[in-house]
Amino acid sequence: MSRRRKKKTRPEDAIEFDSDDLSAADDSADADVDGPADRSEQPAESPKQRKFAKRSPSLAGLVTRSLSAVRPAMPKRKANEKKPRTLQRWKLLTVLTGLAAVSLWFAPNVAVQFGLLSYVVDAVSADFDGEVEVASASLGWISPVRLHEIVVRDHQGQVIATVDEVTTERTLIALATNFSDLGRITIKKPMATVALNASSSNWEQALAAYLSSDESEPVSTGGQGSIHLEIVDGNVAITDVETQQSVSFNEIQLSATVESTGKTSISFESQCTQADDSGRAKASLVLQAPSDEEQPSSVSQGELHCELTGFPIHFVRPLLHRFAPSIQDVKGISDGAITFAWDNTTQRPALSLDSTLAVSHFSVFADSLGDDELTLDQINFRGDVSAKDGVLSVSSCQVTAPVGHVSIAGETRLESFDKIDLTQLMLDSIEFGRTEISGKIDIAQLAQLLPNTMQIRDDTQIESGQIVWQTQSSTTESGPHFEGTLQSHDIVANQRGRLIRLQEPVHCQFDVRRTESGFEVERLVGKSSFMSFEGSGRKLDGHVSTKVALANLQNELEQIIDFGDQRLVGQLTANAKWQRIDENHVNVSSRVDAADFSWHRPNKPVWTEKQLAINAQAKLELQGLNVVKIVSGQADIVAGREKLVVALTRPVGLFETRTYPVHIELLGDLRSWHVRSQPFVDTTFVQLAGFVDANADVQVSTNSIVVEASKTLATDLVVQLDGRRYAERKAVLTLEGDVDLSKRAASFPTATLASTSISARAADIAVDWTESIAASGKVSFRGKLDRISRLAGFESQGIAASGDVQGNITASHQNGTVRFTASIAADNPKYLAFQRTVRRGQPNRNQNGNWERVWQEPHLNVSASGDYDAAGQAISFDTIDIAAGTGRIIASGEIKRLDADWLADLRGTTEYDWSALSQRFQKHLGTQVRLVGKEKKPFSIRGPLLAQLMSDPQSVTKHVSKSGVSKPNSLVPPALVADAQVGWAKAHAYGLDIDQANIEANLQNQQVRFSAFELPLAQGKLAASPLIDLRDRDRPILHQSQARVLDRVQLSPELCRTWLKYVAPLLADTTQAEGVFSVDLNRATVPLYSPQQASVFGTLEVERATVGPGSLSRQFLNLANQIKAIVDGGNASRIVNADRLTIAMRPQKIQFEMREGAVGHQGLTMHFGDVEVTTQGWVTLDEQLRMTAAIPIQRDWVEGERMLQSLAGQTLDIPIHGTLRQPRLDSRAVQKLTEKAVRGAAESIIRDELGKQLQKLFK
């Protein structure tokens, strides 16, 4: 440390320290406290230690700052004054010593004031997951230590404990000089809150670091002192987080002493309360540590004594929910005392247990009891057990209750407390001394308490009955002997006043002796009305056989027990035997035969077997009397030609390995094996049918199954799952891999599937079903779309597909979901829809209907990537890309409820080429509609993609109306919603050129509504707001409500040659046309699958029009010339030349309609010069004519022809047949006109001549 030279000072002058000295001293002190500057090898500091380091100054720094604060200003010495250096140093030393003493005396208080207490608390609780706060402390060297208002919080900041005060009996200086003797520590009014959940508690989480520590060093007083801990007026509240049930232990008084000799004494007393109930518990515990220092953590001697007074046992509800969740509730009041003492200081330990406990008003609810509540007025426990010199003696152990009692008395061997084997204790009780176990159960009482558990009929009451058992062991001249009986008697029930007695109660006896070769069963017999069994033998040579009449068993018991709709029928015979074949081997075999067996269960398939045999045999290797190896073994189930065989493929040592290599063969009808498996495995969610031939080599252990090789052949396979029906004529599955049952995971390096629908190969498949099914791996497949769509059940939706498909799928399991990418290619795919009409009285299989092709592509490619959530049955797509020759769809989104209706939320864009699409739609639109343009439009889909599934469209019966047409099934689900846009660059439809357009469409409530639009068209406009109704999947219909769809459109020859010729047939084939017309629709209904069956009603309004002659108009012109020739005497001046003719249409309104494939009109008037023609009738879509033309005879045609004046104003009706291209006018109308003209001329001549003669006569 560097120090500056100081000037001489006078004695009266104050001592001053140079600031550099103080700084250096401070640095030096800090260095001493903090340690070496290089801290690379120091342990890492906790956050609490770093926190303290920032806020706690060094002791030297504190002293320096204190001196600086109190140093007064002193006058400077004169230059000529001198003082000896020694005296100056002594003064300095005296001041420093005084200051050090003062600092040391006040150090505890200074430590509290400057945060050292917080540092100590943080250091002590460094591993505590939370915070410990001390509001204040009283520290003095010659006074006890006191801590006030201690608060303990968990990591979430919740208060889990508070303490009013902690006081030590010894002073701080005494503790500092001898920390091994802590003396008495008193904790006043501690309050703790314990929150229990299903797997942990708030205190367990806070103390996790301490509980998980591997260090087990015992608490030691150092052999020089003791610890005495007292808790005064404590309170602990235990709460079940889920049920919010709580119990409080109040007024806790606890005293614990650990003496230097190793003796520990603990006494406990508390008042327990819950709601309005309360009780009291006392306990005392004395422990004595061994003197052997090699085992400092063990306890050699001890005694525990507990007393309960009015203690409600339902206080343990929060603990039951945590540690015994199957027990829902328990009630009762307990009184009694338990004393337990042990002494482990001798070679053979000793213990004693003396207990007397009574529980009144006891009741319990448990899962195993169903809806029943076991209620007992009183339960008494009495036990007196002791162990000494290797002998366990039970002088009296009894449990008594109103429903029965159990008592145990006897002796057995007990060498050690460390590992107690109950089975060995029972075996030793046969050989050693005398043991007696007896008991009785009152069936009548038990039936009253547990009627549902015992399934007692509602109309039946058990009036009496007992089950009594008694076993005892003794030692005779022939060796240890163990015998017992079990029987039921006096079982009487009352069923609606009729007494029922069991004809032959159950009776069982056994007699076992211990010989030099082991245990020998001299007799084992049992008999009842429905069963009998007998057996005898030794450990290495014996047999057991039994017979059971299942019908008798049920008939006997169902007088009292309600079996519901279950029925058991058949005879069971079982035999088992074992025989030693040489010194080291024994053969074991068994056989169970079931004859005429059937098991009827509600809502389950009936299990029926005419003859069923179960065989098992094994060869065992012995070492002495113990089995050490299974040399060979096989078990098989045979039912007719069906069998299941499980055979061990190599010897297995019982203690060398827990893995068993077996070969499995399964042959027979899948439906039968499926029914047989249901009592053991719940497979009701799936139905199987077909024939199976399977074999596999597997390694089976407790927690794993390794499939070394397997092959399964299924023919005529039918699987029904989730309402869908999958059918395959043939399927072959090969598989290799392993299944880890403990981890609920499986891996399969290779797997192949070959069937009539699809062939697939999988690699590196991993399956995990910890919470839900998740899989990863690679799969490549190839198949036929028609068979796959049928297999997937899409035909039940009235849709199907055809074509060839192949693809690859890669999946990986990440964070509970399956990440996948898929690539699929289809050649010549077709989309089909089923159209049918069901008529009343027709069988379902004879429905009229067939599959119609809706869409077809030469190639279709699909790529997708996303995540699959098996637990949530959902799939989310990062992208879906569907590309075909006509267009492309790119989308993203998700589909939920994959196990039901496929709830979708998808958004994307469509890209399409109208030139290609027009060709695809040509069947429905015809050649008269053409669209041009490459478009890209957005779309969205929300809602279920699938409606309610049906098993087979051919077998679905639908309601039929009086007209004979069935009520429809929808083409799309009712809740499906979609938005899209349709547009084109140019369009040409039925002679009209339409400019660029963009039309919005919305699907909702099974209807597609197009936004109202107006498009310029031939100097006029086209306006519409169509709607497509998809509620009938066999007949989607386009609707247009009343509106003017064409307004002042220019007439053109192409219009006349296309659709207008059906409304105005005289315009057909015209090469000249001009004018303006409009079309008003009253209503229009167009079936999209058959537009020729449209129903349309409207009005064609012509403002003006002139057209050239067509094939039909030329025929009318020729007819008009003939008429003129007849009535005008062949005046050539009235003959009209067709080549120079212009047909005029004056303003008019023509009513028209379309139905049943034909277009009708009336009131169409056209003028050919002075010839007026009015037509009405029908033109079919194949251009067949059924019309009538009306031609009125003009008056100027008969002017100058007095004899034909009567024809003027008459109308000539001419039927028209044939086709638009080759019309045929009925010539009989012209003949009738000629006859009228001749007849009129003759009548005129006669009338004129008669007039002349009358004039002569009267002259």
PDB file of N, CA and C in Angstrom, residues 1049-1093:
ATOM      1  N   VAL A1049     -80.813  -4.006 -78.701  1.00  0.00           N
ATOM      2  CA  VAL A1049     -79.668  -4.656 -79.333  1.00  0.00           C
ATOM      3  C   VAL A1049     -79.874  -4.659 -80.830  1.00  0.00           C
ATOM      4  N   GLN A1050     -78.783  -4.441 -81.573  1.00  0.00           N
ATOM      5  CA  GLN A1050     -78.842  -4.412 -83.019  1.00  0.00           C
ATOM      6  C   GLN A1050     -78.998  -5.827 -83.571  1.00  0.00           C
ATOM      7  N   LEU A1051     -79.924  -5.929 -84.513  1.00  0.00           N
ATOM      8  CA  LEU A1051     -80.164  -7.215 -85.163  1.00  0.00           C
ATOM      9  C   LEU A1051     -79.059  -7.508 -86.169  1.00  0.00           C
ATOM     10  N   SER A1052     -78.682  -8.818 -86.262  1.00  0.00           N
ATOM     11  CA  SER A1052     -77.624  -9.204 -87.195  1.00  0.00           C
ATOM     12  C   SER A1052     -77.978 -10.552 -87.801  1.00  0.00           C
ATOM     13  N   PRO A1053     -77.432 -10.851 -88.984  1.00  0.00           N
ATOM     14  CA  PRO A1053     -77.722 -12.161 -89.612  1.00  0.00           C
ATOM     15  C   PRO A1053     -77.307 -13.333 -88.724  1.00  0.00           C
ATOM     16  N   GLU A1054     -76.200 -13.177 -87.974  1.00  0.00           N
ATOM     17  CA  GLU A1054     -75.760 -14.287 -87.133  1.00  0.00           C
ATOM     18  C   GLU A1054     -76.754 -14.556 -86.013  1.00  0.00           C
ATOM     19  N   LEU A1055     -77.328 -13.480 -85.458  1.00  0.00           N
ATOM     20  CA  LEU A1055     -78.364 -13.679 -84.446  1.00  0.00           C
ATOM     21  C   LEU A1055     -79.540 -14.447 -85.022  1.00  0.00           C
ATOM     22  N   CYS A1056     -79.900 -14.111 -86.237  1.00  0.00           N
ATOM     23  CA  CYS A1056     -81.033 -14.791 -86.868  1.00  0.00           C
ATOM     24  C   CYS A1056     -80.707 -16.248 -87.149  1.00  0.00           C
ATOM     25  N   ARG A1057     -79.456 -16.568 -87.408  1.00  0.00           N
ATOM     26  CA  ARG A1057     -79.088 -17.945 -87.730  1.00  0.00           C
ATOM     27  C   ARG A1057     -78.872 -18.782 -86.473  1.00  0.00           C
ATOM     28  N   THR A1058     -78.781 -18.119 -85.272  1.00  0.00           N
ATOM     29  CA  THR A1058     -78.514 -18.883 -84.053  1.00  0.00           C
ATOM     30  C   THR A1058     -79.789 -19.013 -83.219  1.00  0.00           C
ATOM     31  N   TRP A1059     -79.859 -18.301 -82.119  1.00  0.00           N
ATOM     32  CA  TRP A1059     -80.979 -18.518 -81.199  1.00  0.00           C
ATOM     33  C   TRP A1059     -82.266 -17.832 -81.619  1.00  0.00           C
ATOM     34  N   LEU A1060     -82.183 -16.695 -82.388  1.00  0.00           N
ATOM     35  CA  LEU A1060     -83.392 -15.952 -82.733  1.00  0.00           C
ATOM     36  C   LEU A1060     -84.306 -16.708 -83.687  1.00  0.00           C
ATOM     37  N   LYS A1061     -83.731 -17.666 -84.429  1.00  0.00           N
ATOM     38  CA  LYS A1061     -84.540 -18.427 -85.371  1.00  0.00           C
ATOM     39  C   LYS A1061     -85.562 -19.320 -84.663  1.00  0.00           C
ATOM     40  N   TYR A1062     -85.299 -19.628 -83.365  1.00  0.00           N
ATOM     41  CA  TYR A1062     -86.276 -20.440 -82.645  1.00  0.00           C
ATOM     42  C   TYR A1062     -87.477 -19.605 -82.202  1.00  0.00           C
ATOM     43  N   VAL A1063     -87.232 -18.307 -81.944  1.00  0.00           N
ATOM     44  CA  VAL A1063     -88.326 -17.407 -81.560  1.00  0.00           C
ATOM     45  C   VAL A1063     -89.020 -16.854 -82.792  1.00  0.00           C
ATOM     46  N   ALA A1064     -88.259 -16.529 -83.835  1.00  0.00           N
ATOM     47  CA  ALA A1064     -88.814 -15.993 -85.094  1.00  0.00           C
ATOM     48  C   ALA A1064     -88.319 -16.867 -86.235  1.00  0.00           C
ATOM     49  N   PRO A1065     -88.977 -17.978 -86.510  1.00  0.00           N
ATOM     50  CA  PRO A1065     -88.477 -18.943 -87.507  1.00  0.00           C
ATOM     51  C   PRO A1065     -88.341 -18.359 -88.894  1.00  0.00           C
ATOM     52  N   LEU A1066     -89.132 -17.326 -89.256  1.00  0.00           N
ATOM     53  CA  LEU A1066     -89.044 -16.749 -90.594  1.00  0.00           C
ATOM     54  C   LEU A1066     -87.712 -16.053 -90.833  1.00  0.00           C
ATOM     55  N   LEU A1067     -86.937 -15.821 -89.716  1.00  0.00           N
ATOM     56  CA  LEU A1067     -85.647 -15.165 -89.854  1.00  0.00           C
ATOM     57  C   LEU A1067     -84.509 -16.159 -90.083  1.00  0.00           C
ATOM     58  N   ALA A1068     -84.808 -17.442 -90.073  1.00  0.00           N
ATOM     59  CA  ALA A1068     -83.765 -18.450 -90.207  1.00  0.00           C
ATOM     60  C   ALA A1068     -83.076 -18.329 -91.563  1.00  0.00           C
ATOM     61  N   ASP A1069     -81.787 -18.502 -91.527  1.00  0.00           N
ATOM     62  CA  ASP A1069     -80.944 -18.533 -92.713  1.00  0.00           C
ATOM     63  C   ASP A1069     -80.941 -17.223 -93.490  1.00  0.00           C
ATOM     64  N   THR A1070     -81.372 -16.135 -92.895  1.00  0.00           N
ATOM     65  CA  THR A1070     -81.322 -14.868 -93.601  1.00  0.00           C
ATOM     66  C   THR A1070     -79.889 -14.390 -93.693  1.00  0.00           C
ATOM     67  N   THR A1071     -79.591 -13.714 -94.765  1.00  0.00           N
ATOM     68  CA  THR A1071     -78.230 -13.198 -94.951  1.00  0.00           C
ATOM     69  C   THR A1071     -78.178 -11.687 -94.756  1.00  0.00           C
ATOM     70  N   GLN A1072     -79.357 -11.070 -94.613  1.00  0.00           N
ATOM     71  CA  GLN A1072     -79.428  -9.637 -94.382  1.00  0.00           C
ATOM     72  C   GLN A1072     -80.347  -9.418 -93.190  1.00  0.00           C
ATOM     73  N   ALA A1073     -79.914  -8.573 -92.279  1.00  0.00           N
ATOM     74  CA  ALA A1073     -80.760  -8.258 -91.126  1.00  0.00           C
ATOM     75  C   ALA A1073     -80.256  -6.984 -90.486  1.00  0.00           C
ATOM     76  N   GLU A1074     -81.206  -6.117 -90.202  1.00  0.00           N
ATOM     77  CA  GLU A1074     -80.891  -4.931 -89.446  1.00  0.00           C
ATOM     78  C   GLU A1074     -82.143  -4.491 -88.703  1.00  0.00           C
ATOM     79  N   GLY A1075     -81.885  -3.822 -87.580  1.00  0.00           N
ATOM     80  CA  GLY A1075     -83.008  -3.402 -86.763  1.00  0.00           C
ATOM     81  C   GLY A1075     -82.609  -3.361 -85.303  1.00  0.00           C
ATOM     82  N   VAL A1076     -83.577  -3.125 -84.444  1.00  0.00           N
ATOM     83  CA  VAL A1076     -83.352  -3.027 -83.007  1.00  0.00           C
ATOM     84  C   VAL A1076     -84.412  -3.851 -82.302  1.00  0.00           C
ATOM     85  N   PHE A1077     -83.973  -4.633 -81.313  1.00  0.00           N
ATOM     86  CA  PHE A1077     -84.934  -5.451 -80.560  1.00  0.00           C
ATOM     87  C   PHE A1077     -84.481  -5.525 -79.092  1.00  0.00           C
ATOM     88  N   SER A1078     -85.406  -5.952 -78.252  1.00  0.00           N
ATOM     89  CA  SER A1078     -85.158  -6.149 -76.820  1.00  0.00           C
ATOM     90  C   SER A1078     -85.816  -7.448 -76.388  1.00  0.00           C
ATOM     91  N   VAL A1079     -85.314  -8.014 -75.285  1.00  0.00           N
ATOM     92  CA  VAL A1079     -85.874  -9.258 -74.744  1.00  0.00           C
ATOM     93  C   VAL A1079     -86.161  -9.051 -73.260  1.00  0.00           C
ATOM     94  N   ASP A1080     -87.414  -9.317 -72.877  1.00  0.00           N
ATOM     95  CA  ASP A1080     -87.818  -9.308 -71.473  1.00  0.00           C
ATOM     96  C   ASP A1080     -88.127 -10.740 -71.055  1.00  0.00           C
ATOM     97  N   LEU A1081     -87.486 -11.172 -69.946  1.00  0.00           N
ATOM     98  CA  LEU A1081     -87.742 -12.503 -69.399  1.00  0.00           C
ATOM     99  C   LEU A1081     -88.681 -12.396 -68.214  1.00  0.00           C
ATOM    100  N   ASN A1082     -89.731 -13.202 -68.253  1.00  0.00           N
ATOM    101  CA  ASN A1082     -90.589 -13.316 -67.073  1.00  0.00           C
ATOM    102  C   ASN A1082     -89.942 -14.243 -66.036  1.00  0.00           C
ATOM    103  N   ARG A1083     -89.402 -15.335 -66.520  1.00  0.00           N
ATOM    104  CA  ARG A1083     -88.607 -16.230 -65.667  1.00  0.00           C
ATOM    105  C   ARG A1083     -87.870 -17.187 -66.584  1.00  0.00           C
ATOM    106  N   ALA A1084     -86.746 -17.713 -66.037  1.00  0.00           N
ATOM    107  CA  ALA A1084     -85.936 -18.672 -66.800  1.00  0.00           C
ATOM    108  C   ALA A1084     -85.328 -19.670 -65.821  1.00  0.00           C
ATOM    109  N   THR A1085     -85.457 -20.938 -66.167  1.00  0.00           N
ATOM    110  CA  THR A1085     -84.893 -22.026 -65.366  1.00  0.00           C
ATOM    111  C   THR A1085     -84.173 -22.962 -66.321  1.00  0.00           C
ATOM    112  N   VAL A1086     -82.839 -23.090 -66.117  1.00  0.00           N
ATOM    113  CA  VAL A1086     -82.014 -23.866 -67.044  1.00  0.00           C
ATOM    114  C   VAL A1086     -81.254 -24.937 -66.270  1.00  0.00           C
ATOM    115  N   PRO A1087     -81.580 -26.223 -66.400  1.00  0.00           N
ATOM    116  CA  PRO A1087     -80.775 -27.284 -65.776  1.00  0.00           C
ATOM    117  C   PRO A1087     -79.389 -27.334 -66.430  1.00  0.00           C
ATOM    118  N   LEU A1088     -78.343 -27.220 -65.610  1.00  0.00           N
ATOM    119  CA  LEU A1088     -76.998 -27.138 -66.171  1.00  0.00           C
ATOM    120  C   LEU A1088     -76.567 -28.450 -66.803  1.00  0.00           C
ATOM    121  N   TYR A1089     -76.989 -29.581 -66.231  1.00  0.00           N
ATOM    122  CA  TYR A1089     -76.608 -30.864 -66.814  1.00  0.00           C
ATOM    123  C   TYR A1089     -77.389 -31.155 -68.096  1.00  0.00           C
ATOM    124  N   SER A1090     -78.550 -30.529 -68.293  1.00  0.00           N
ATOM    125  CA  SER A1090     -79.362 -30.749 -69.502  1.00  0.00           C
ATOM    126  C   SER A1090     -80.055 -29.446 -69.854  1.00  0.00           C
ATOM    127  N   PRO A1091     -79.309 -28.478 -70.404  1.00  0.00           N
ATOM    128  CA  PRO A1091     -79.900 -27.167 -70.722  1.00  0.00           C
ATOM    129  C   PRO A1091     -81.027 -27.244 -71.733  1.00  0.00           C
ATOM    130  N   GLN A1092     -81.111 -28.340 -72.521  1.00  0.00           N
ATOM    131  CA  GLN A1092     -82.191 -28.474 -73.475  1.00  0.00           C
ATOM    132  C   GLN A1092     -83.547 -28.634 -72.793  1.00  0.00           C
ATOM    133  N   GLN A1093     -83.522 -28.928 -71.475  1.00  0.00           N
ATOM    134  CA  GLN A1093     -84.770 -29.055 -70.729  1.00  0.00           C
ATOM    135  C   GLN A1093     -85.122 -27.764 -70.005  1.00  0.00           C
TER     136      GLN A1093
END
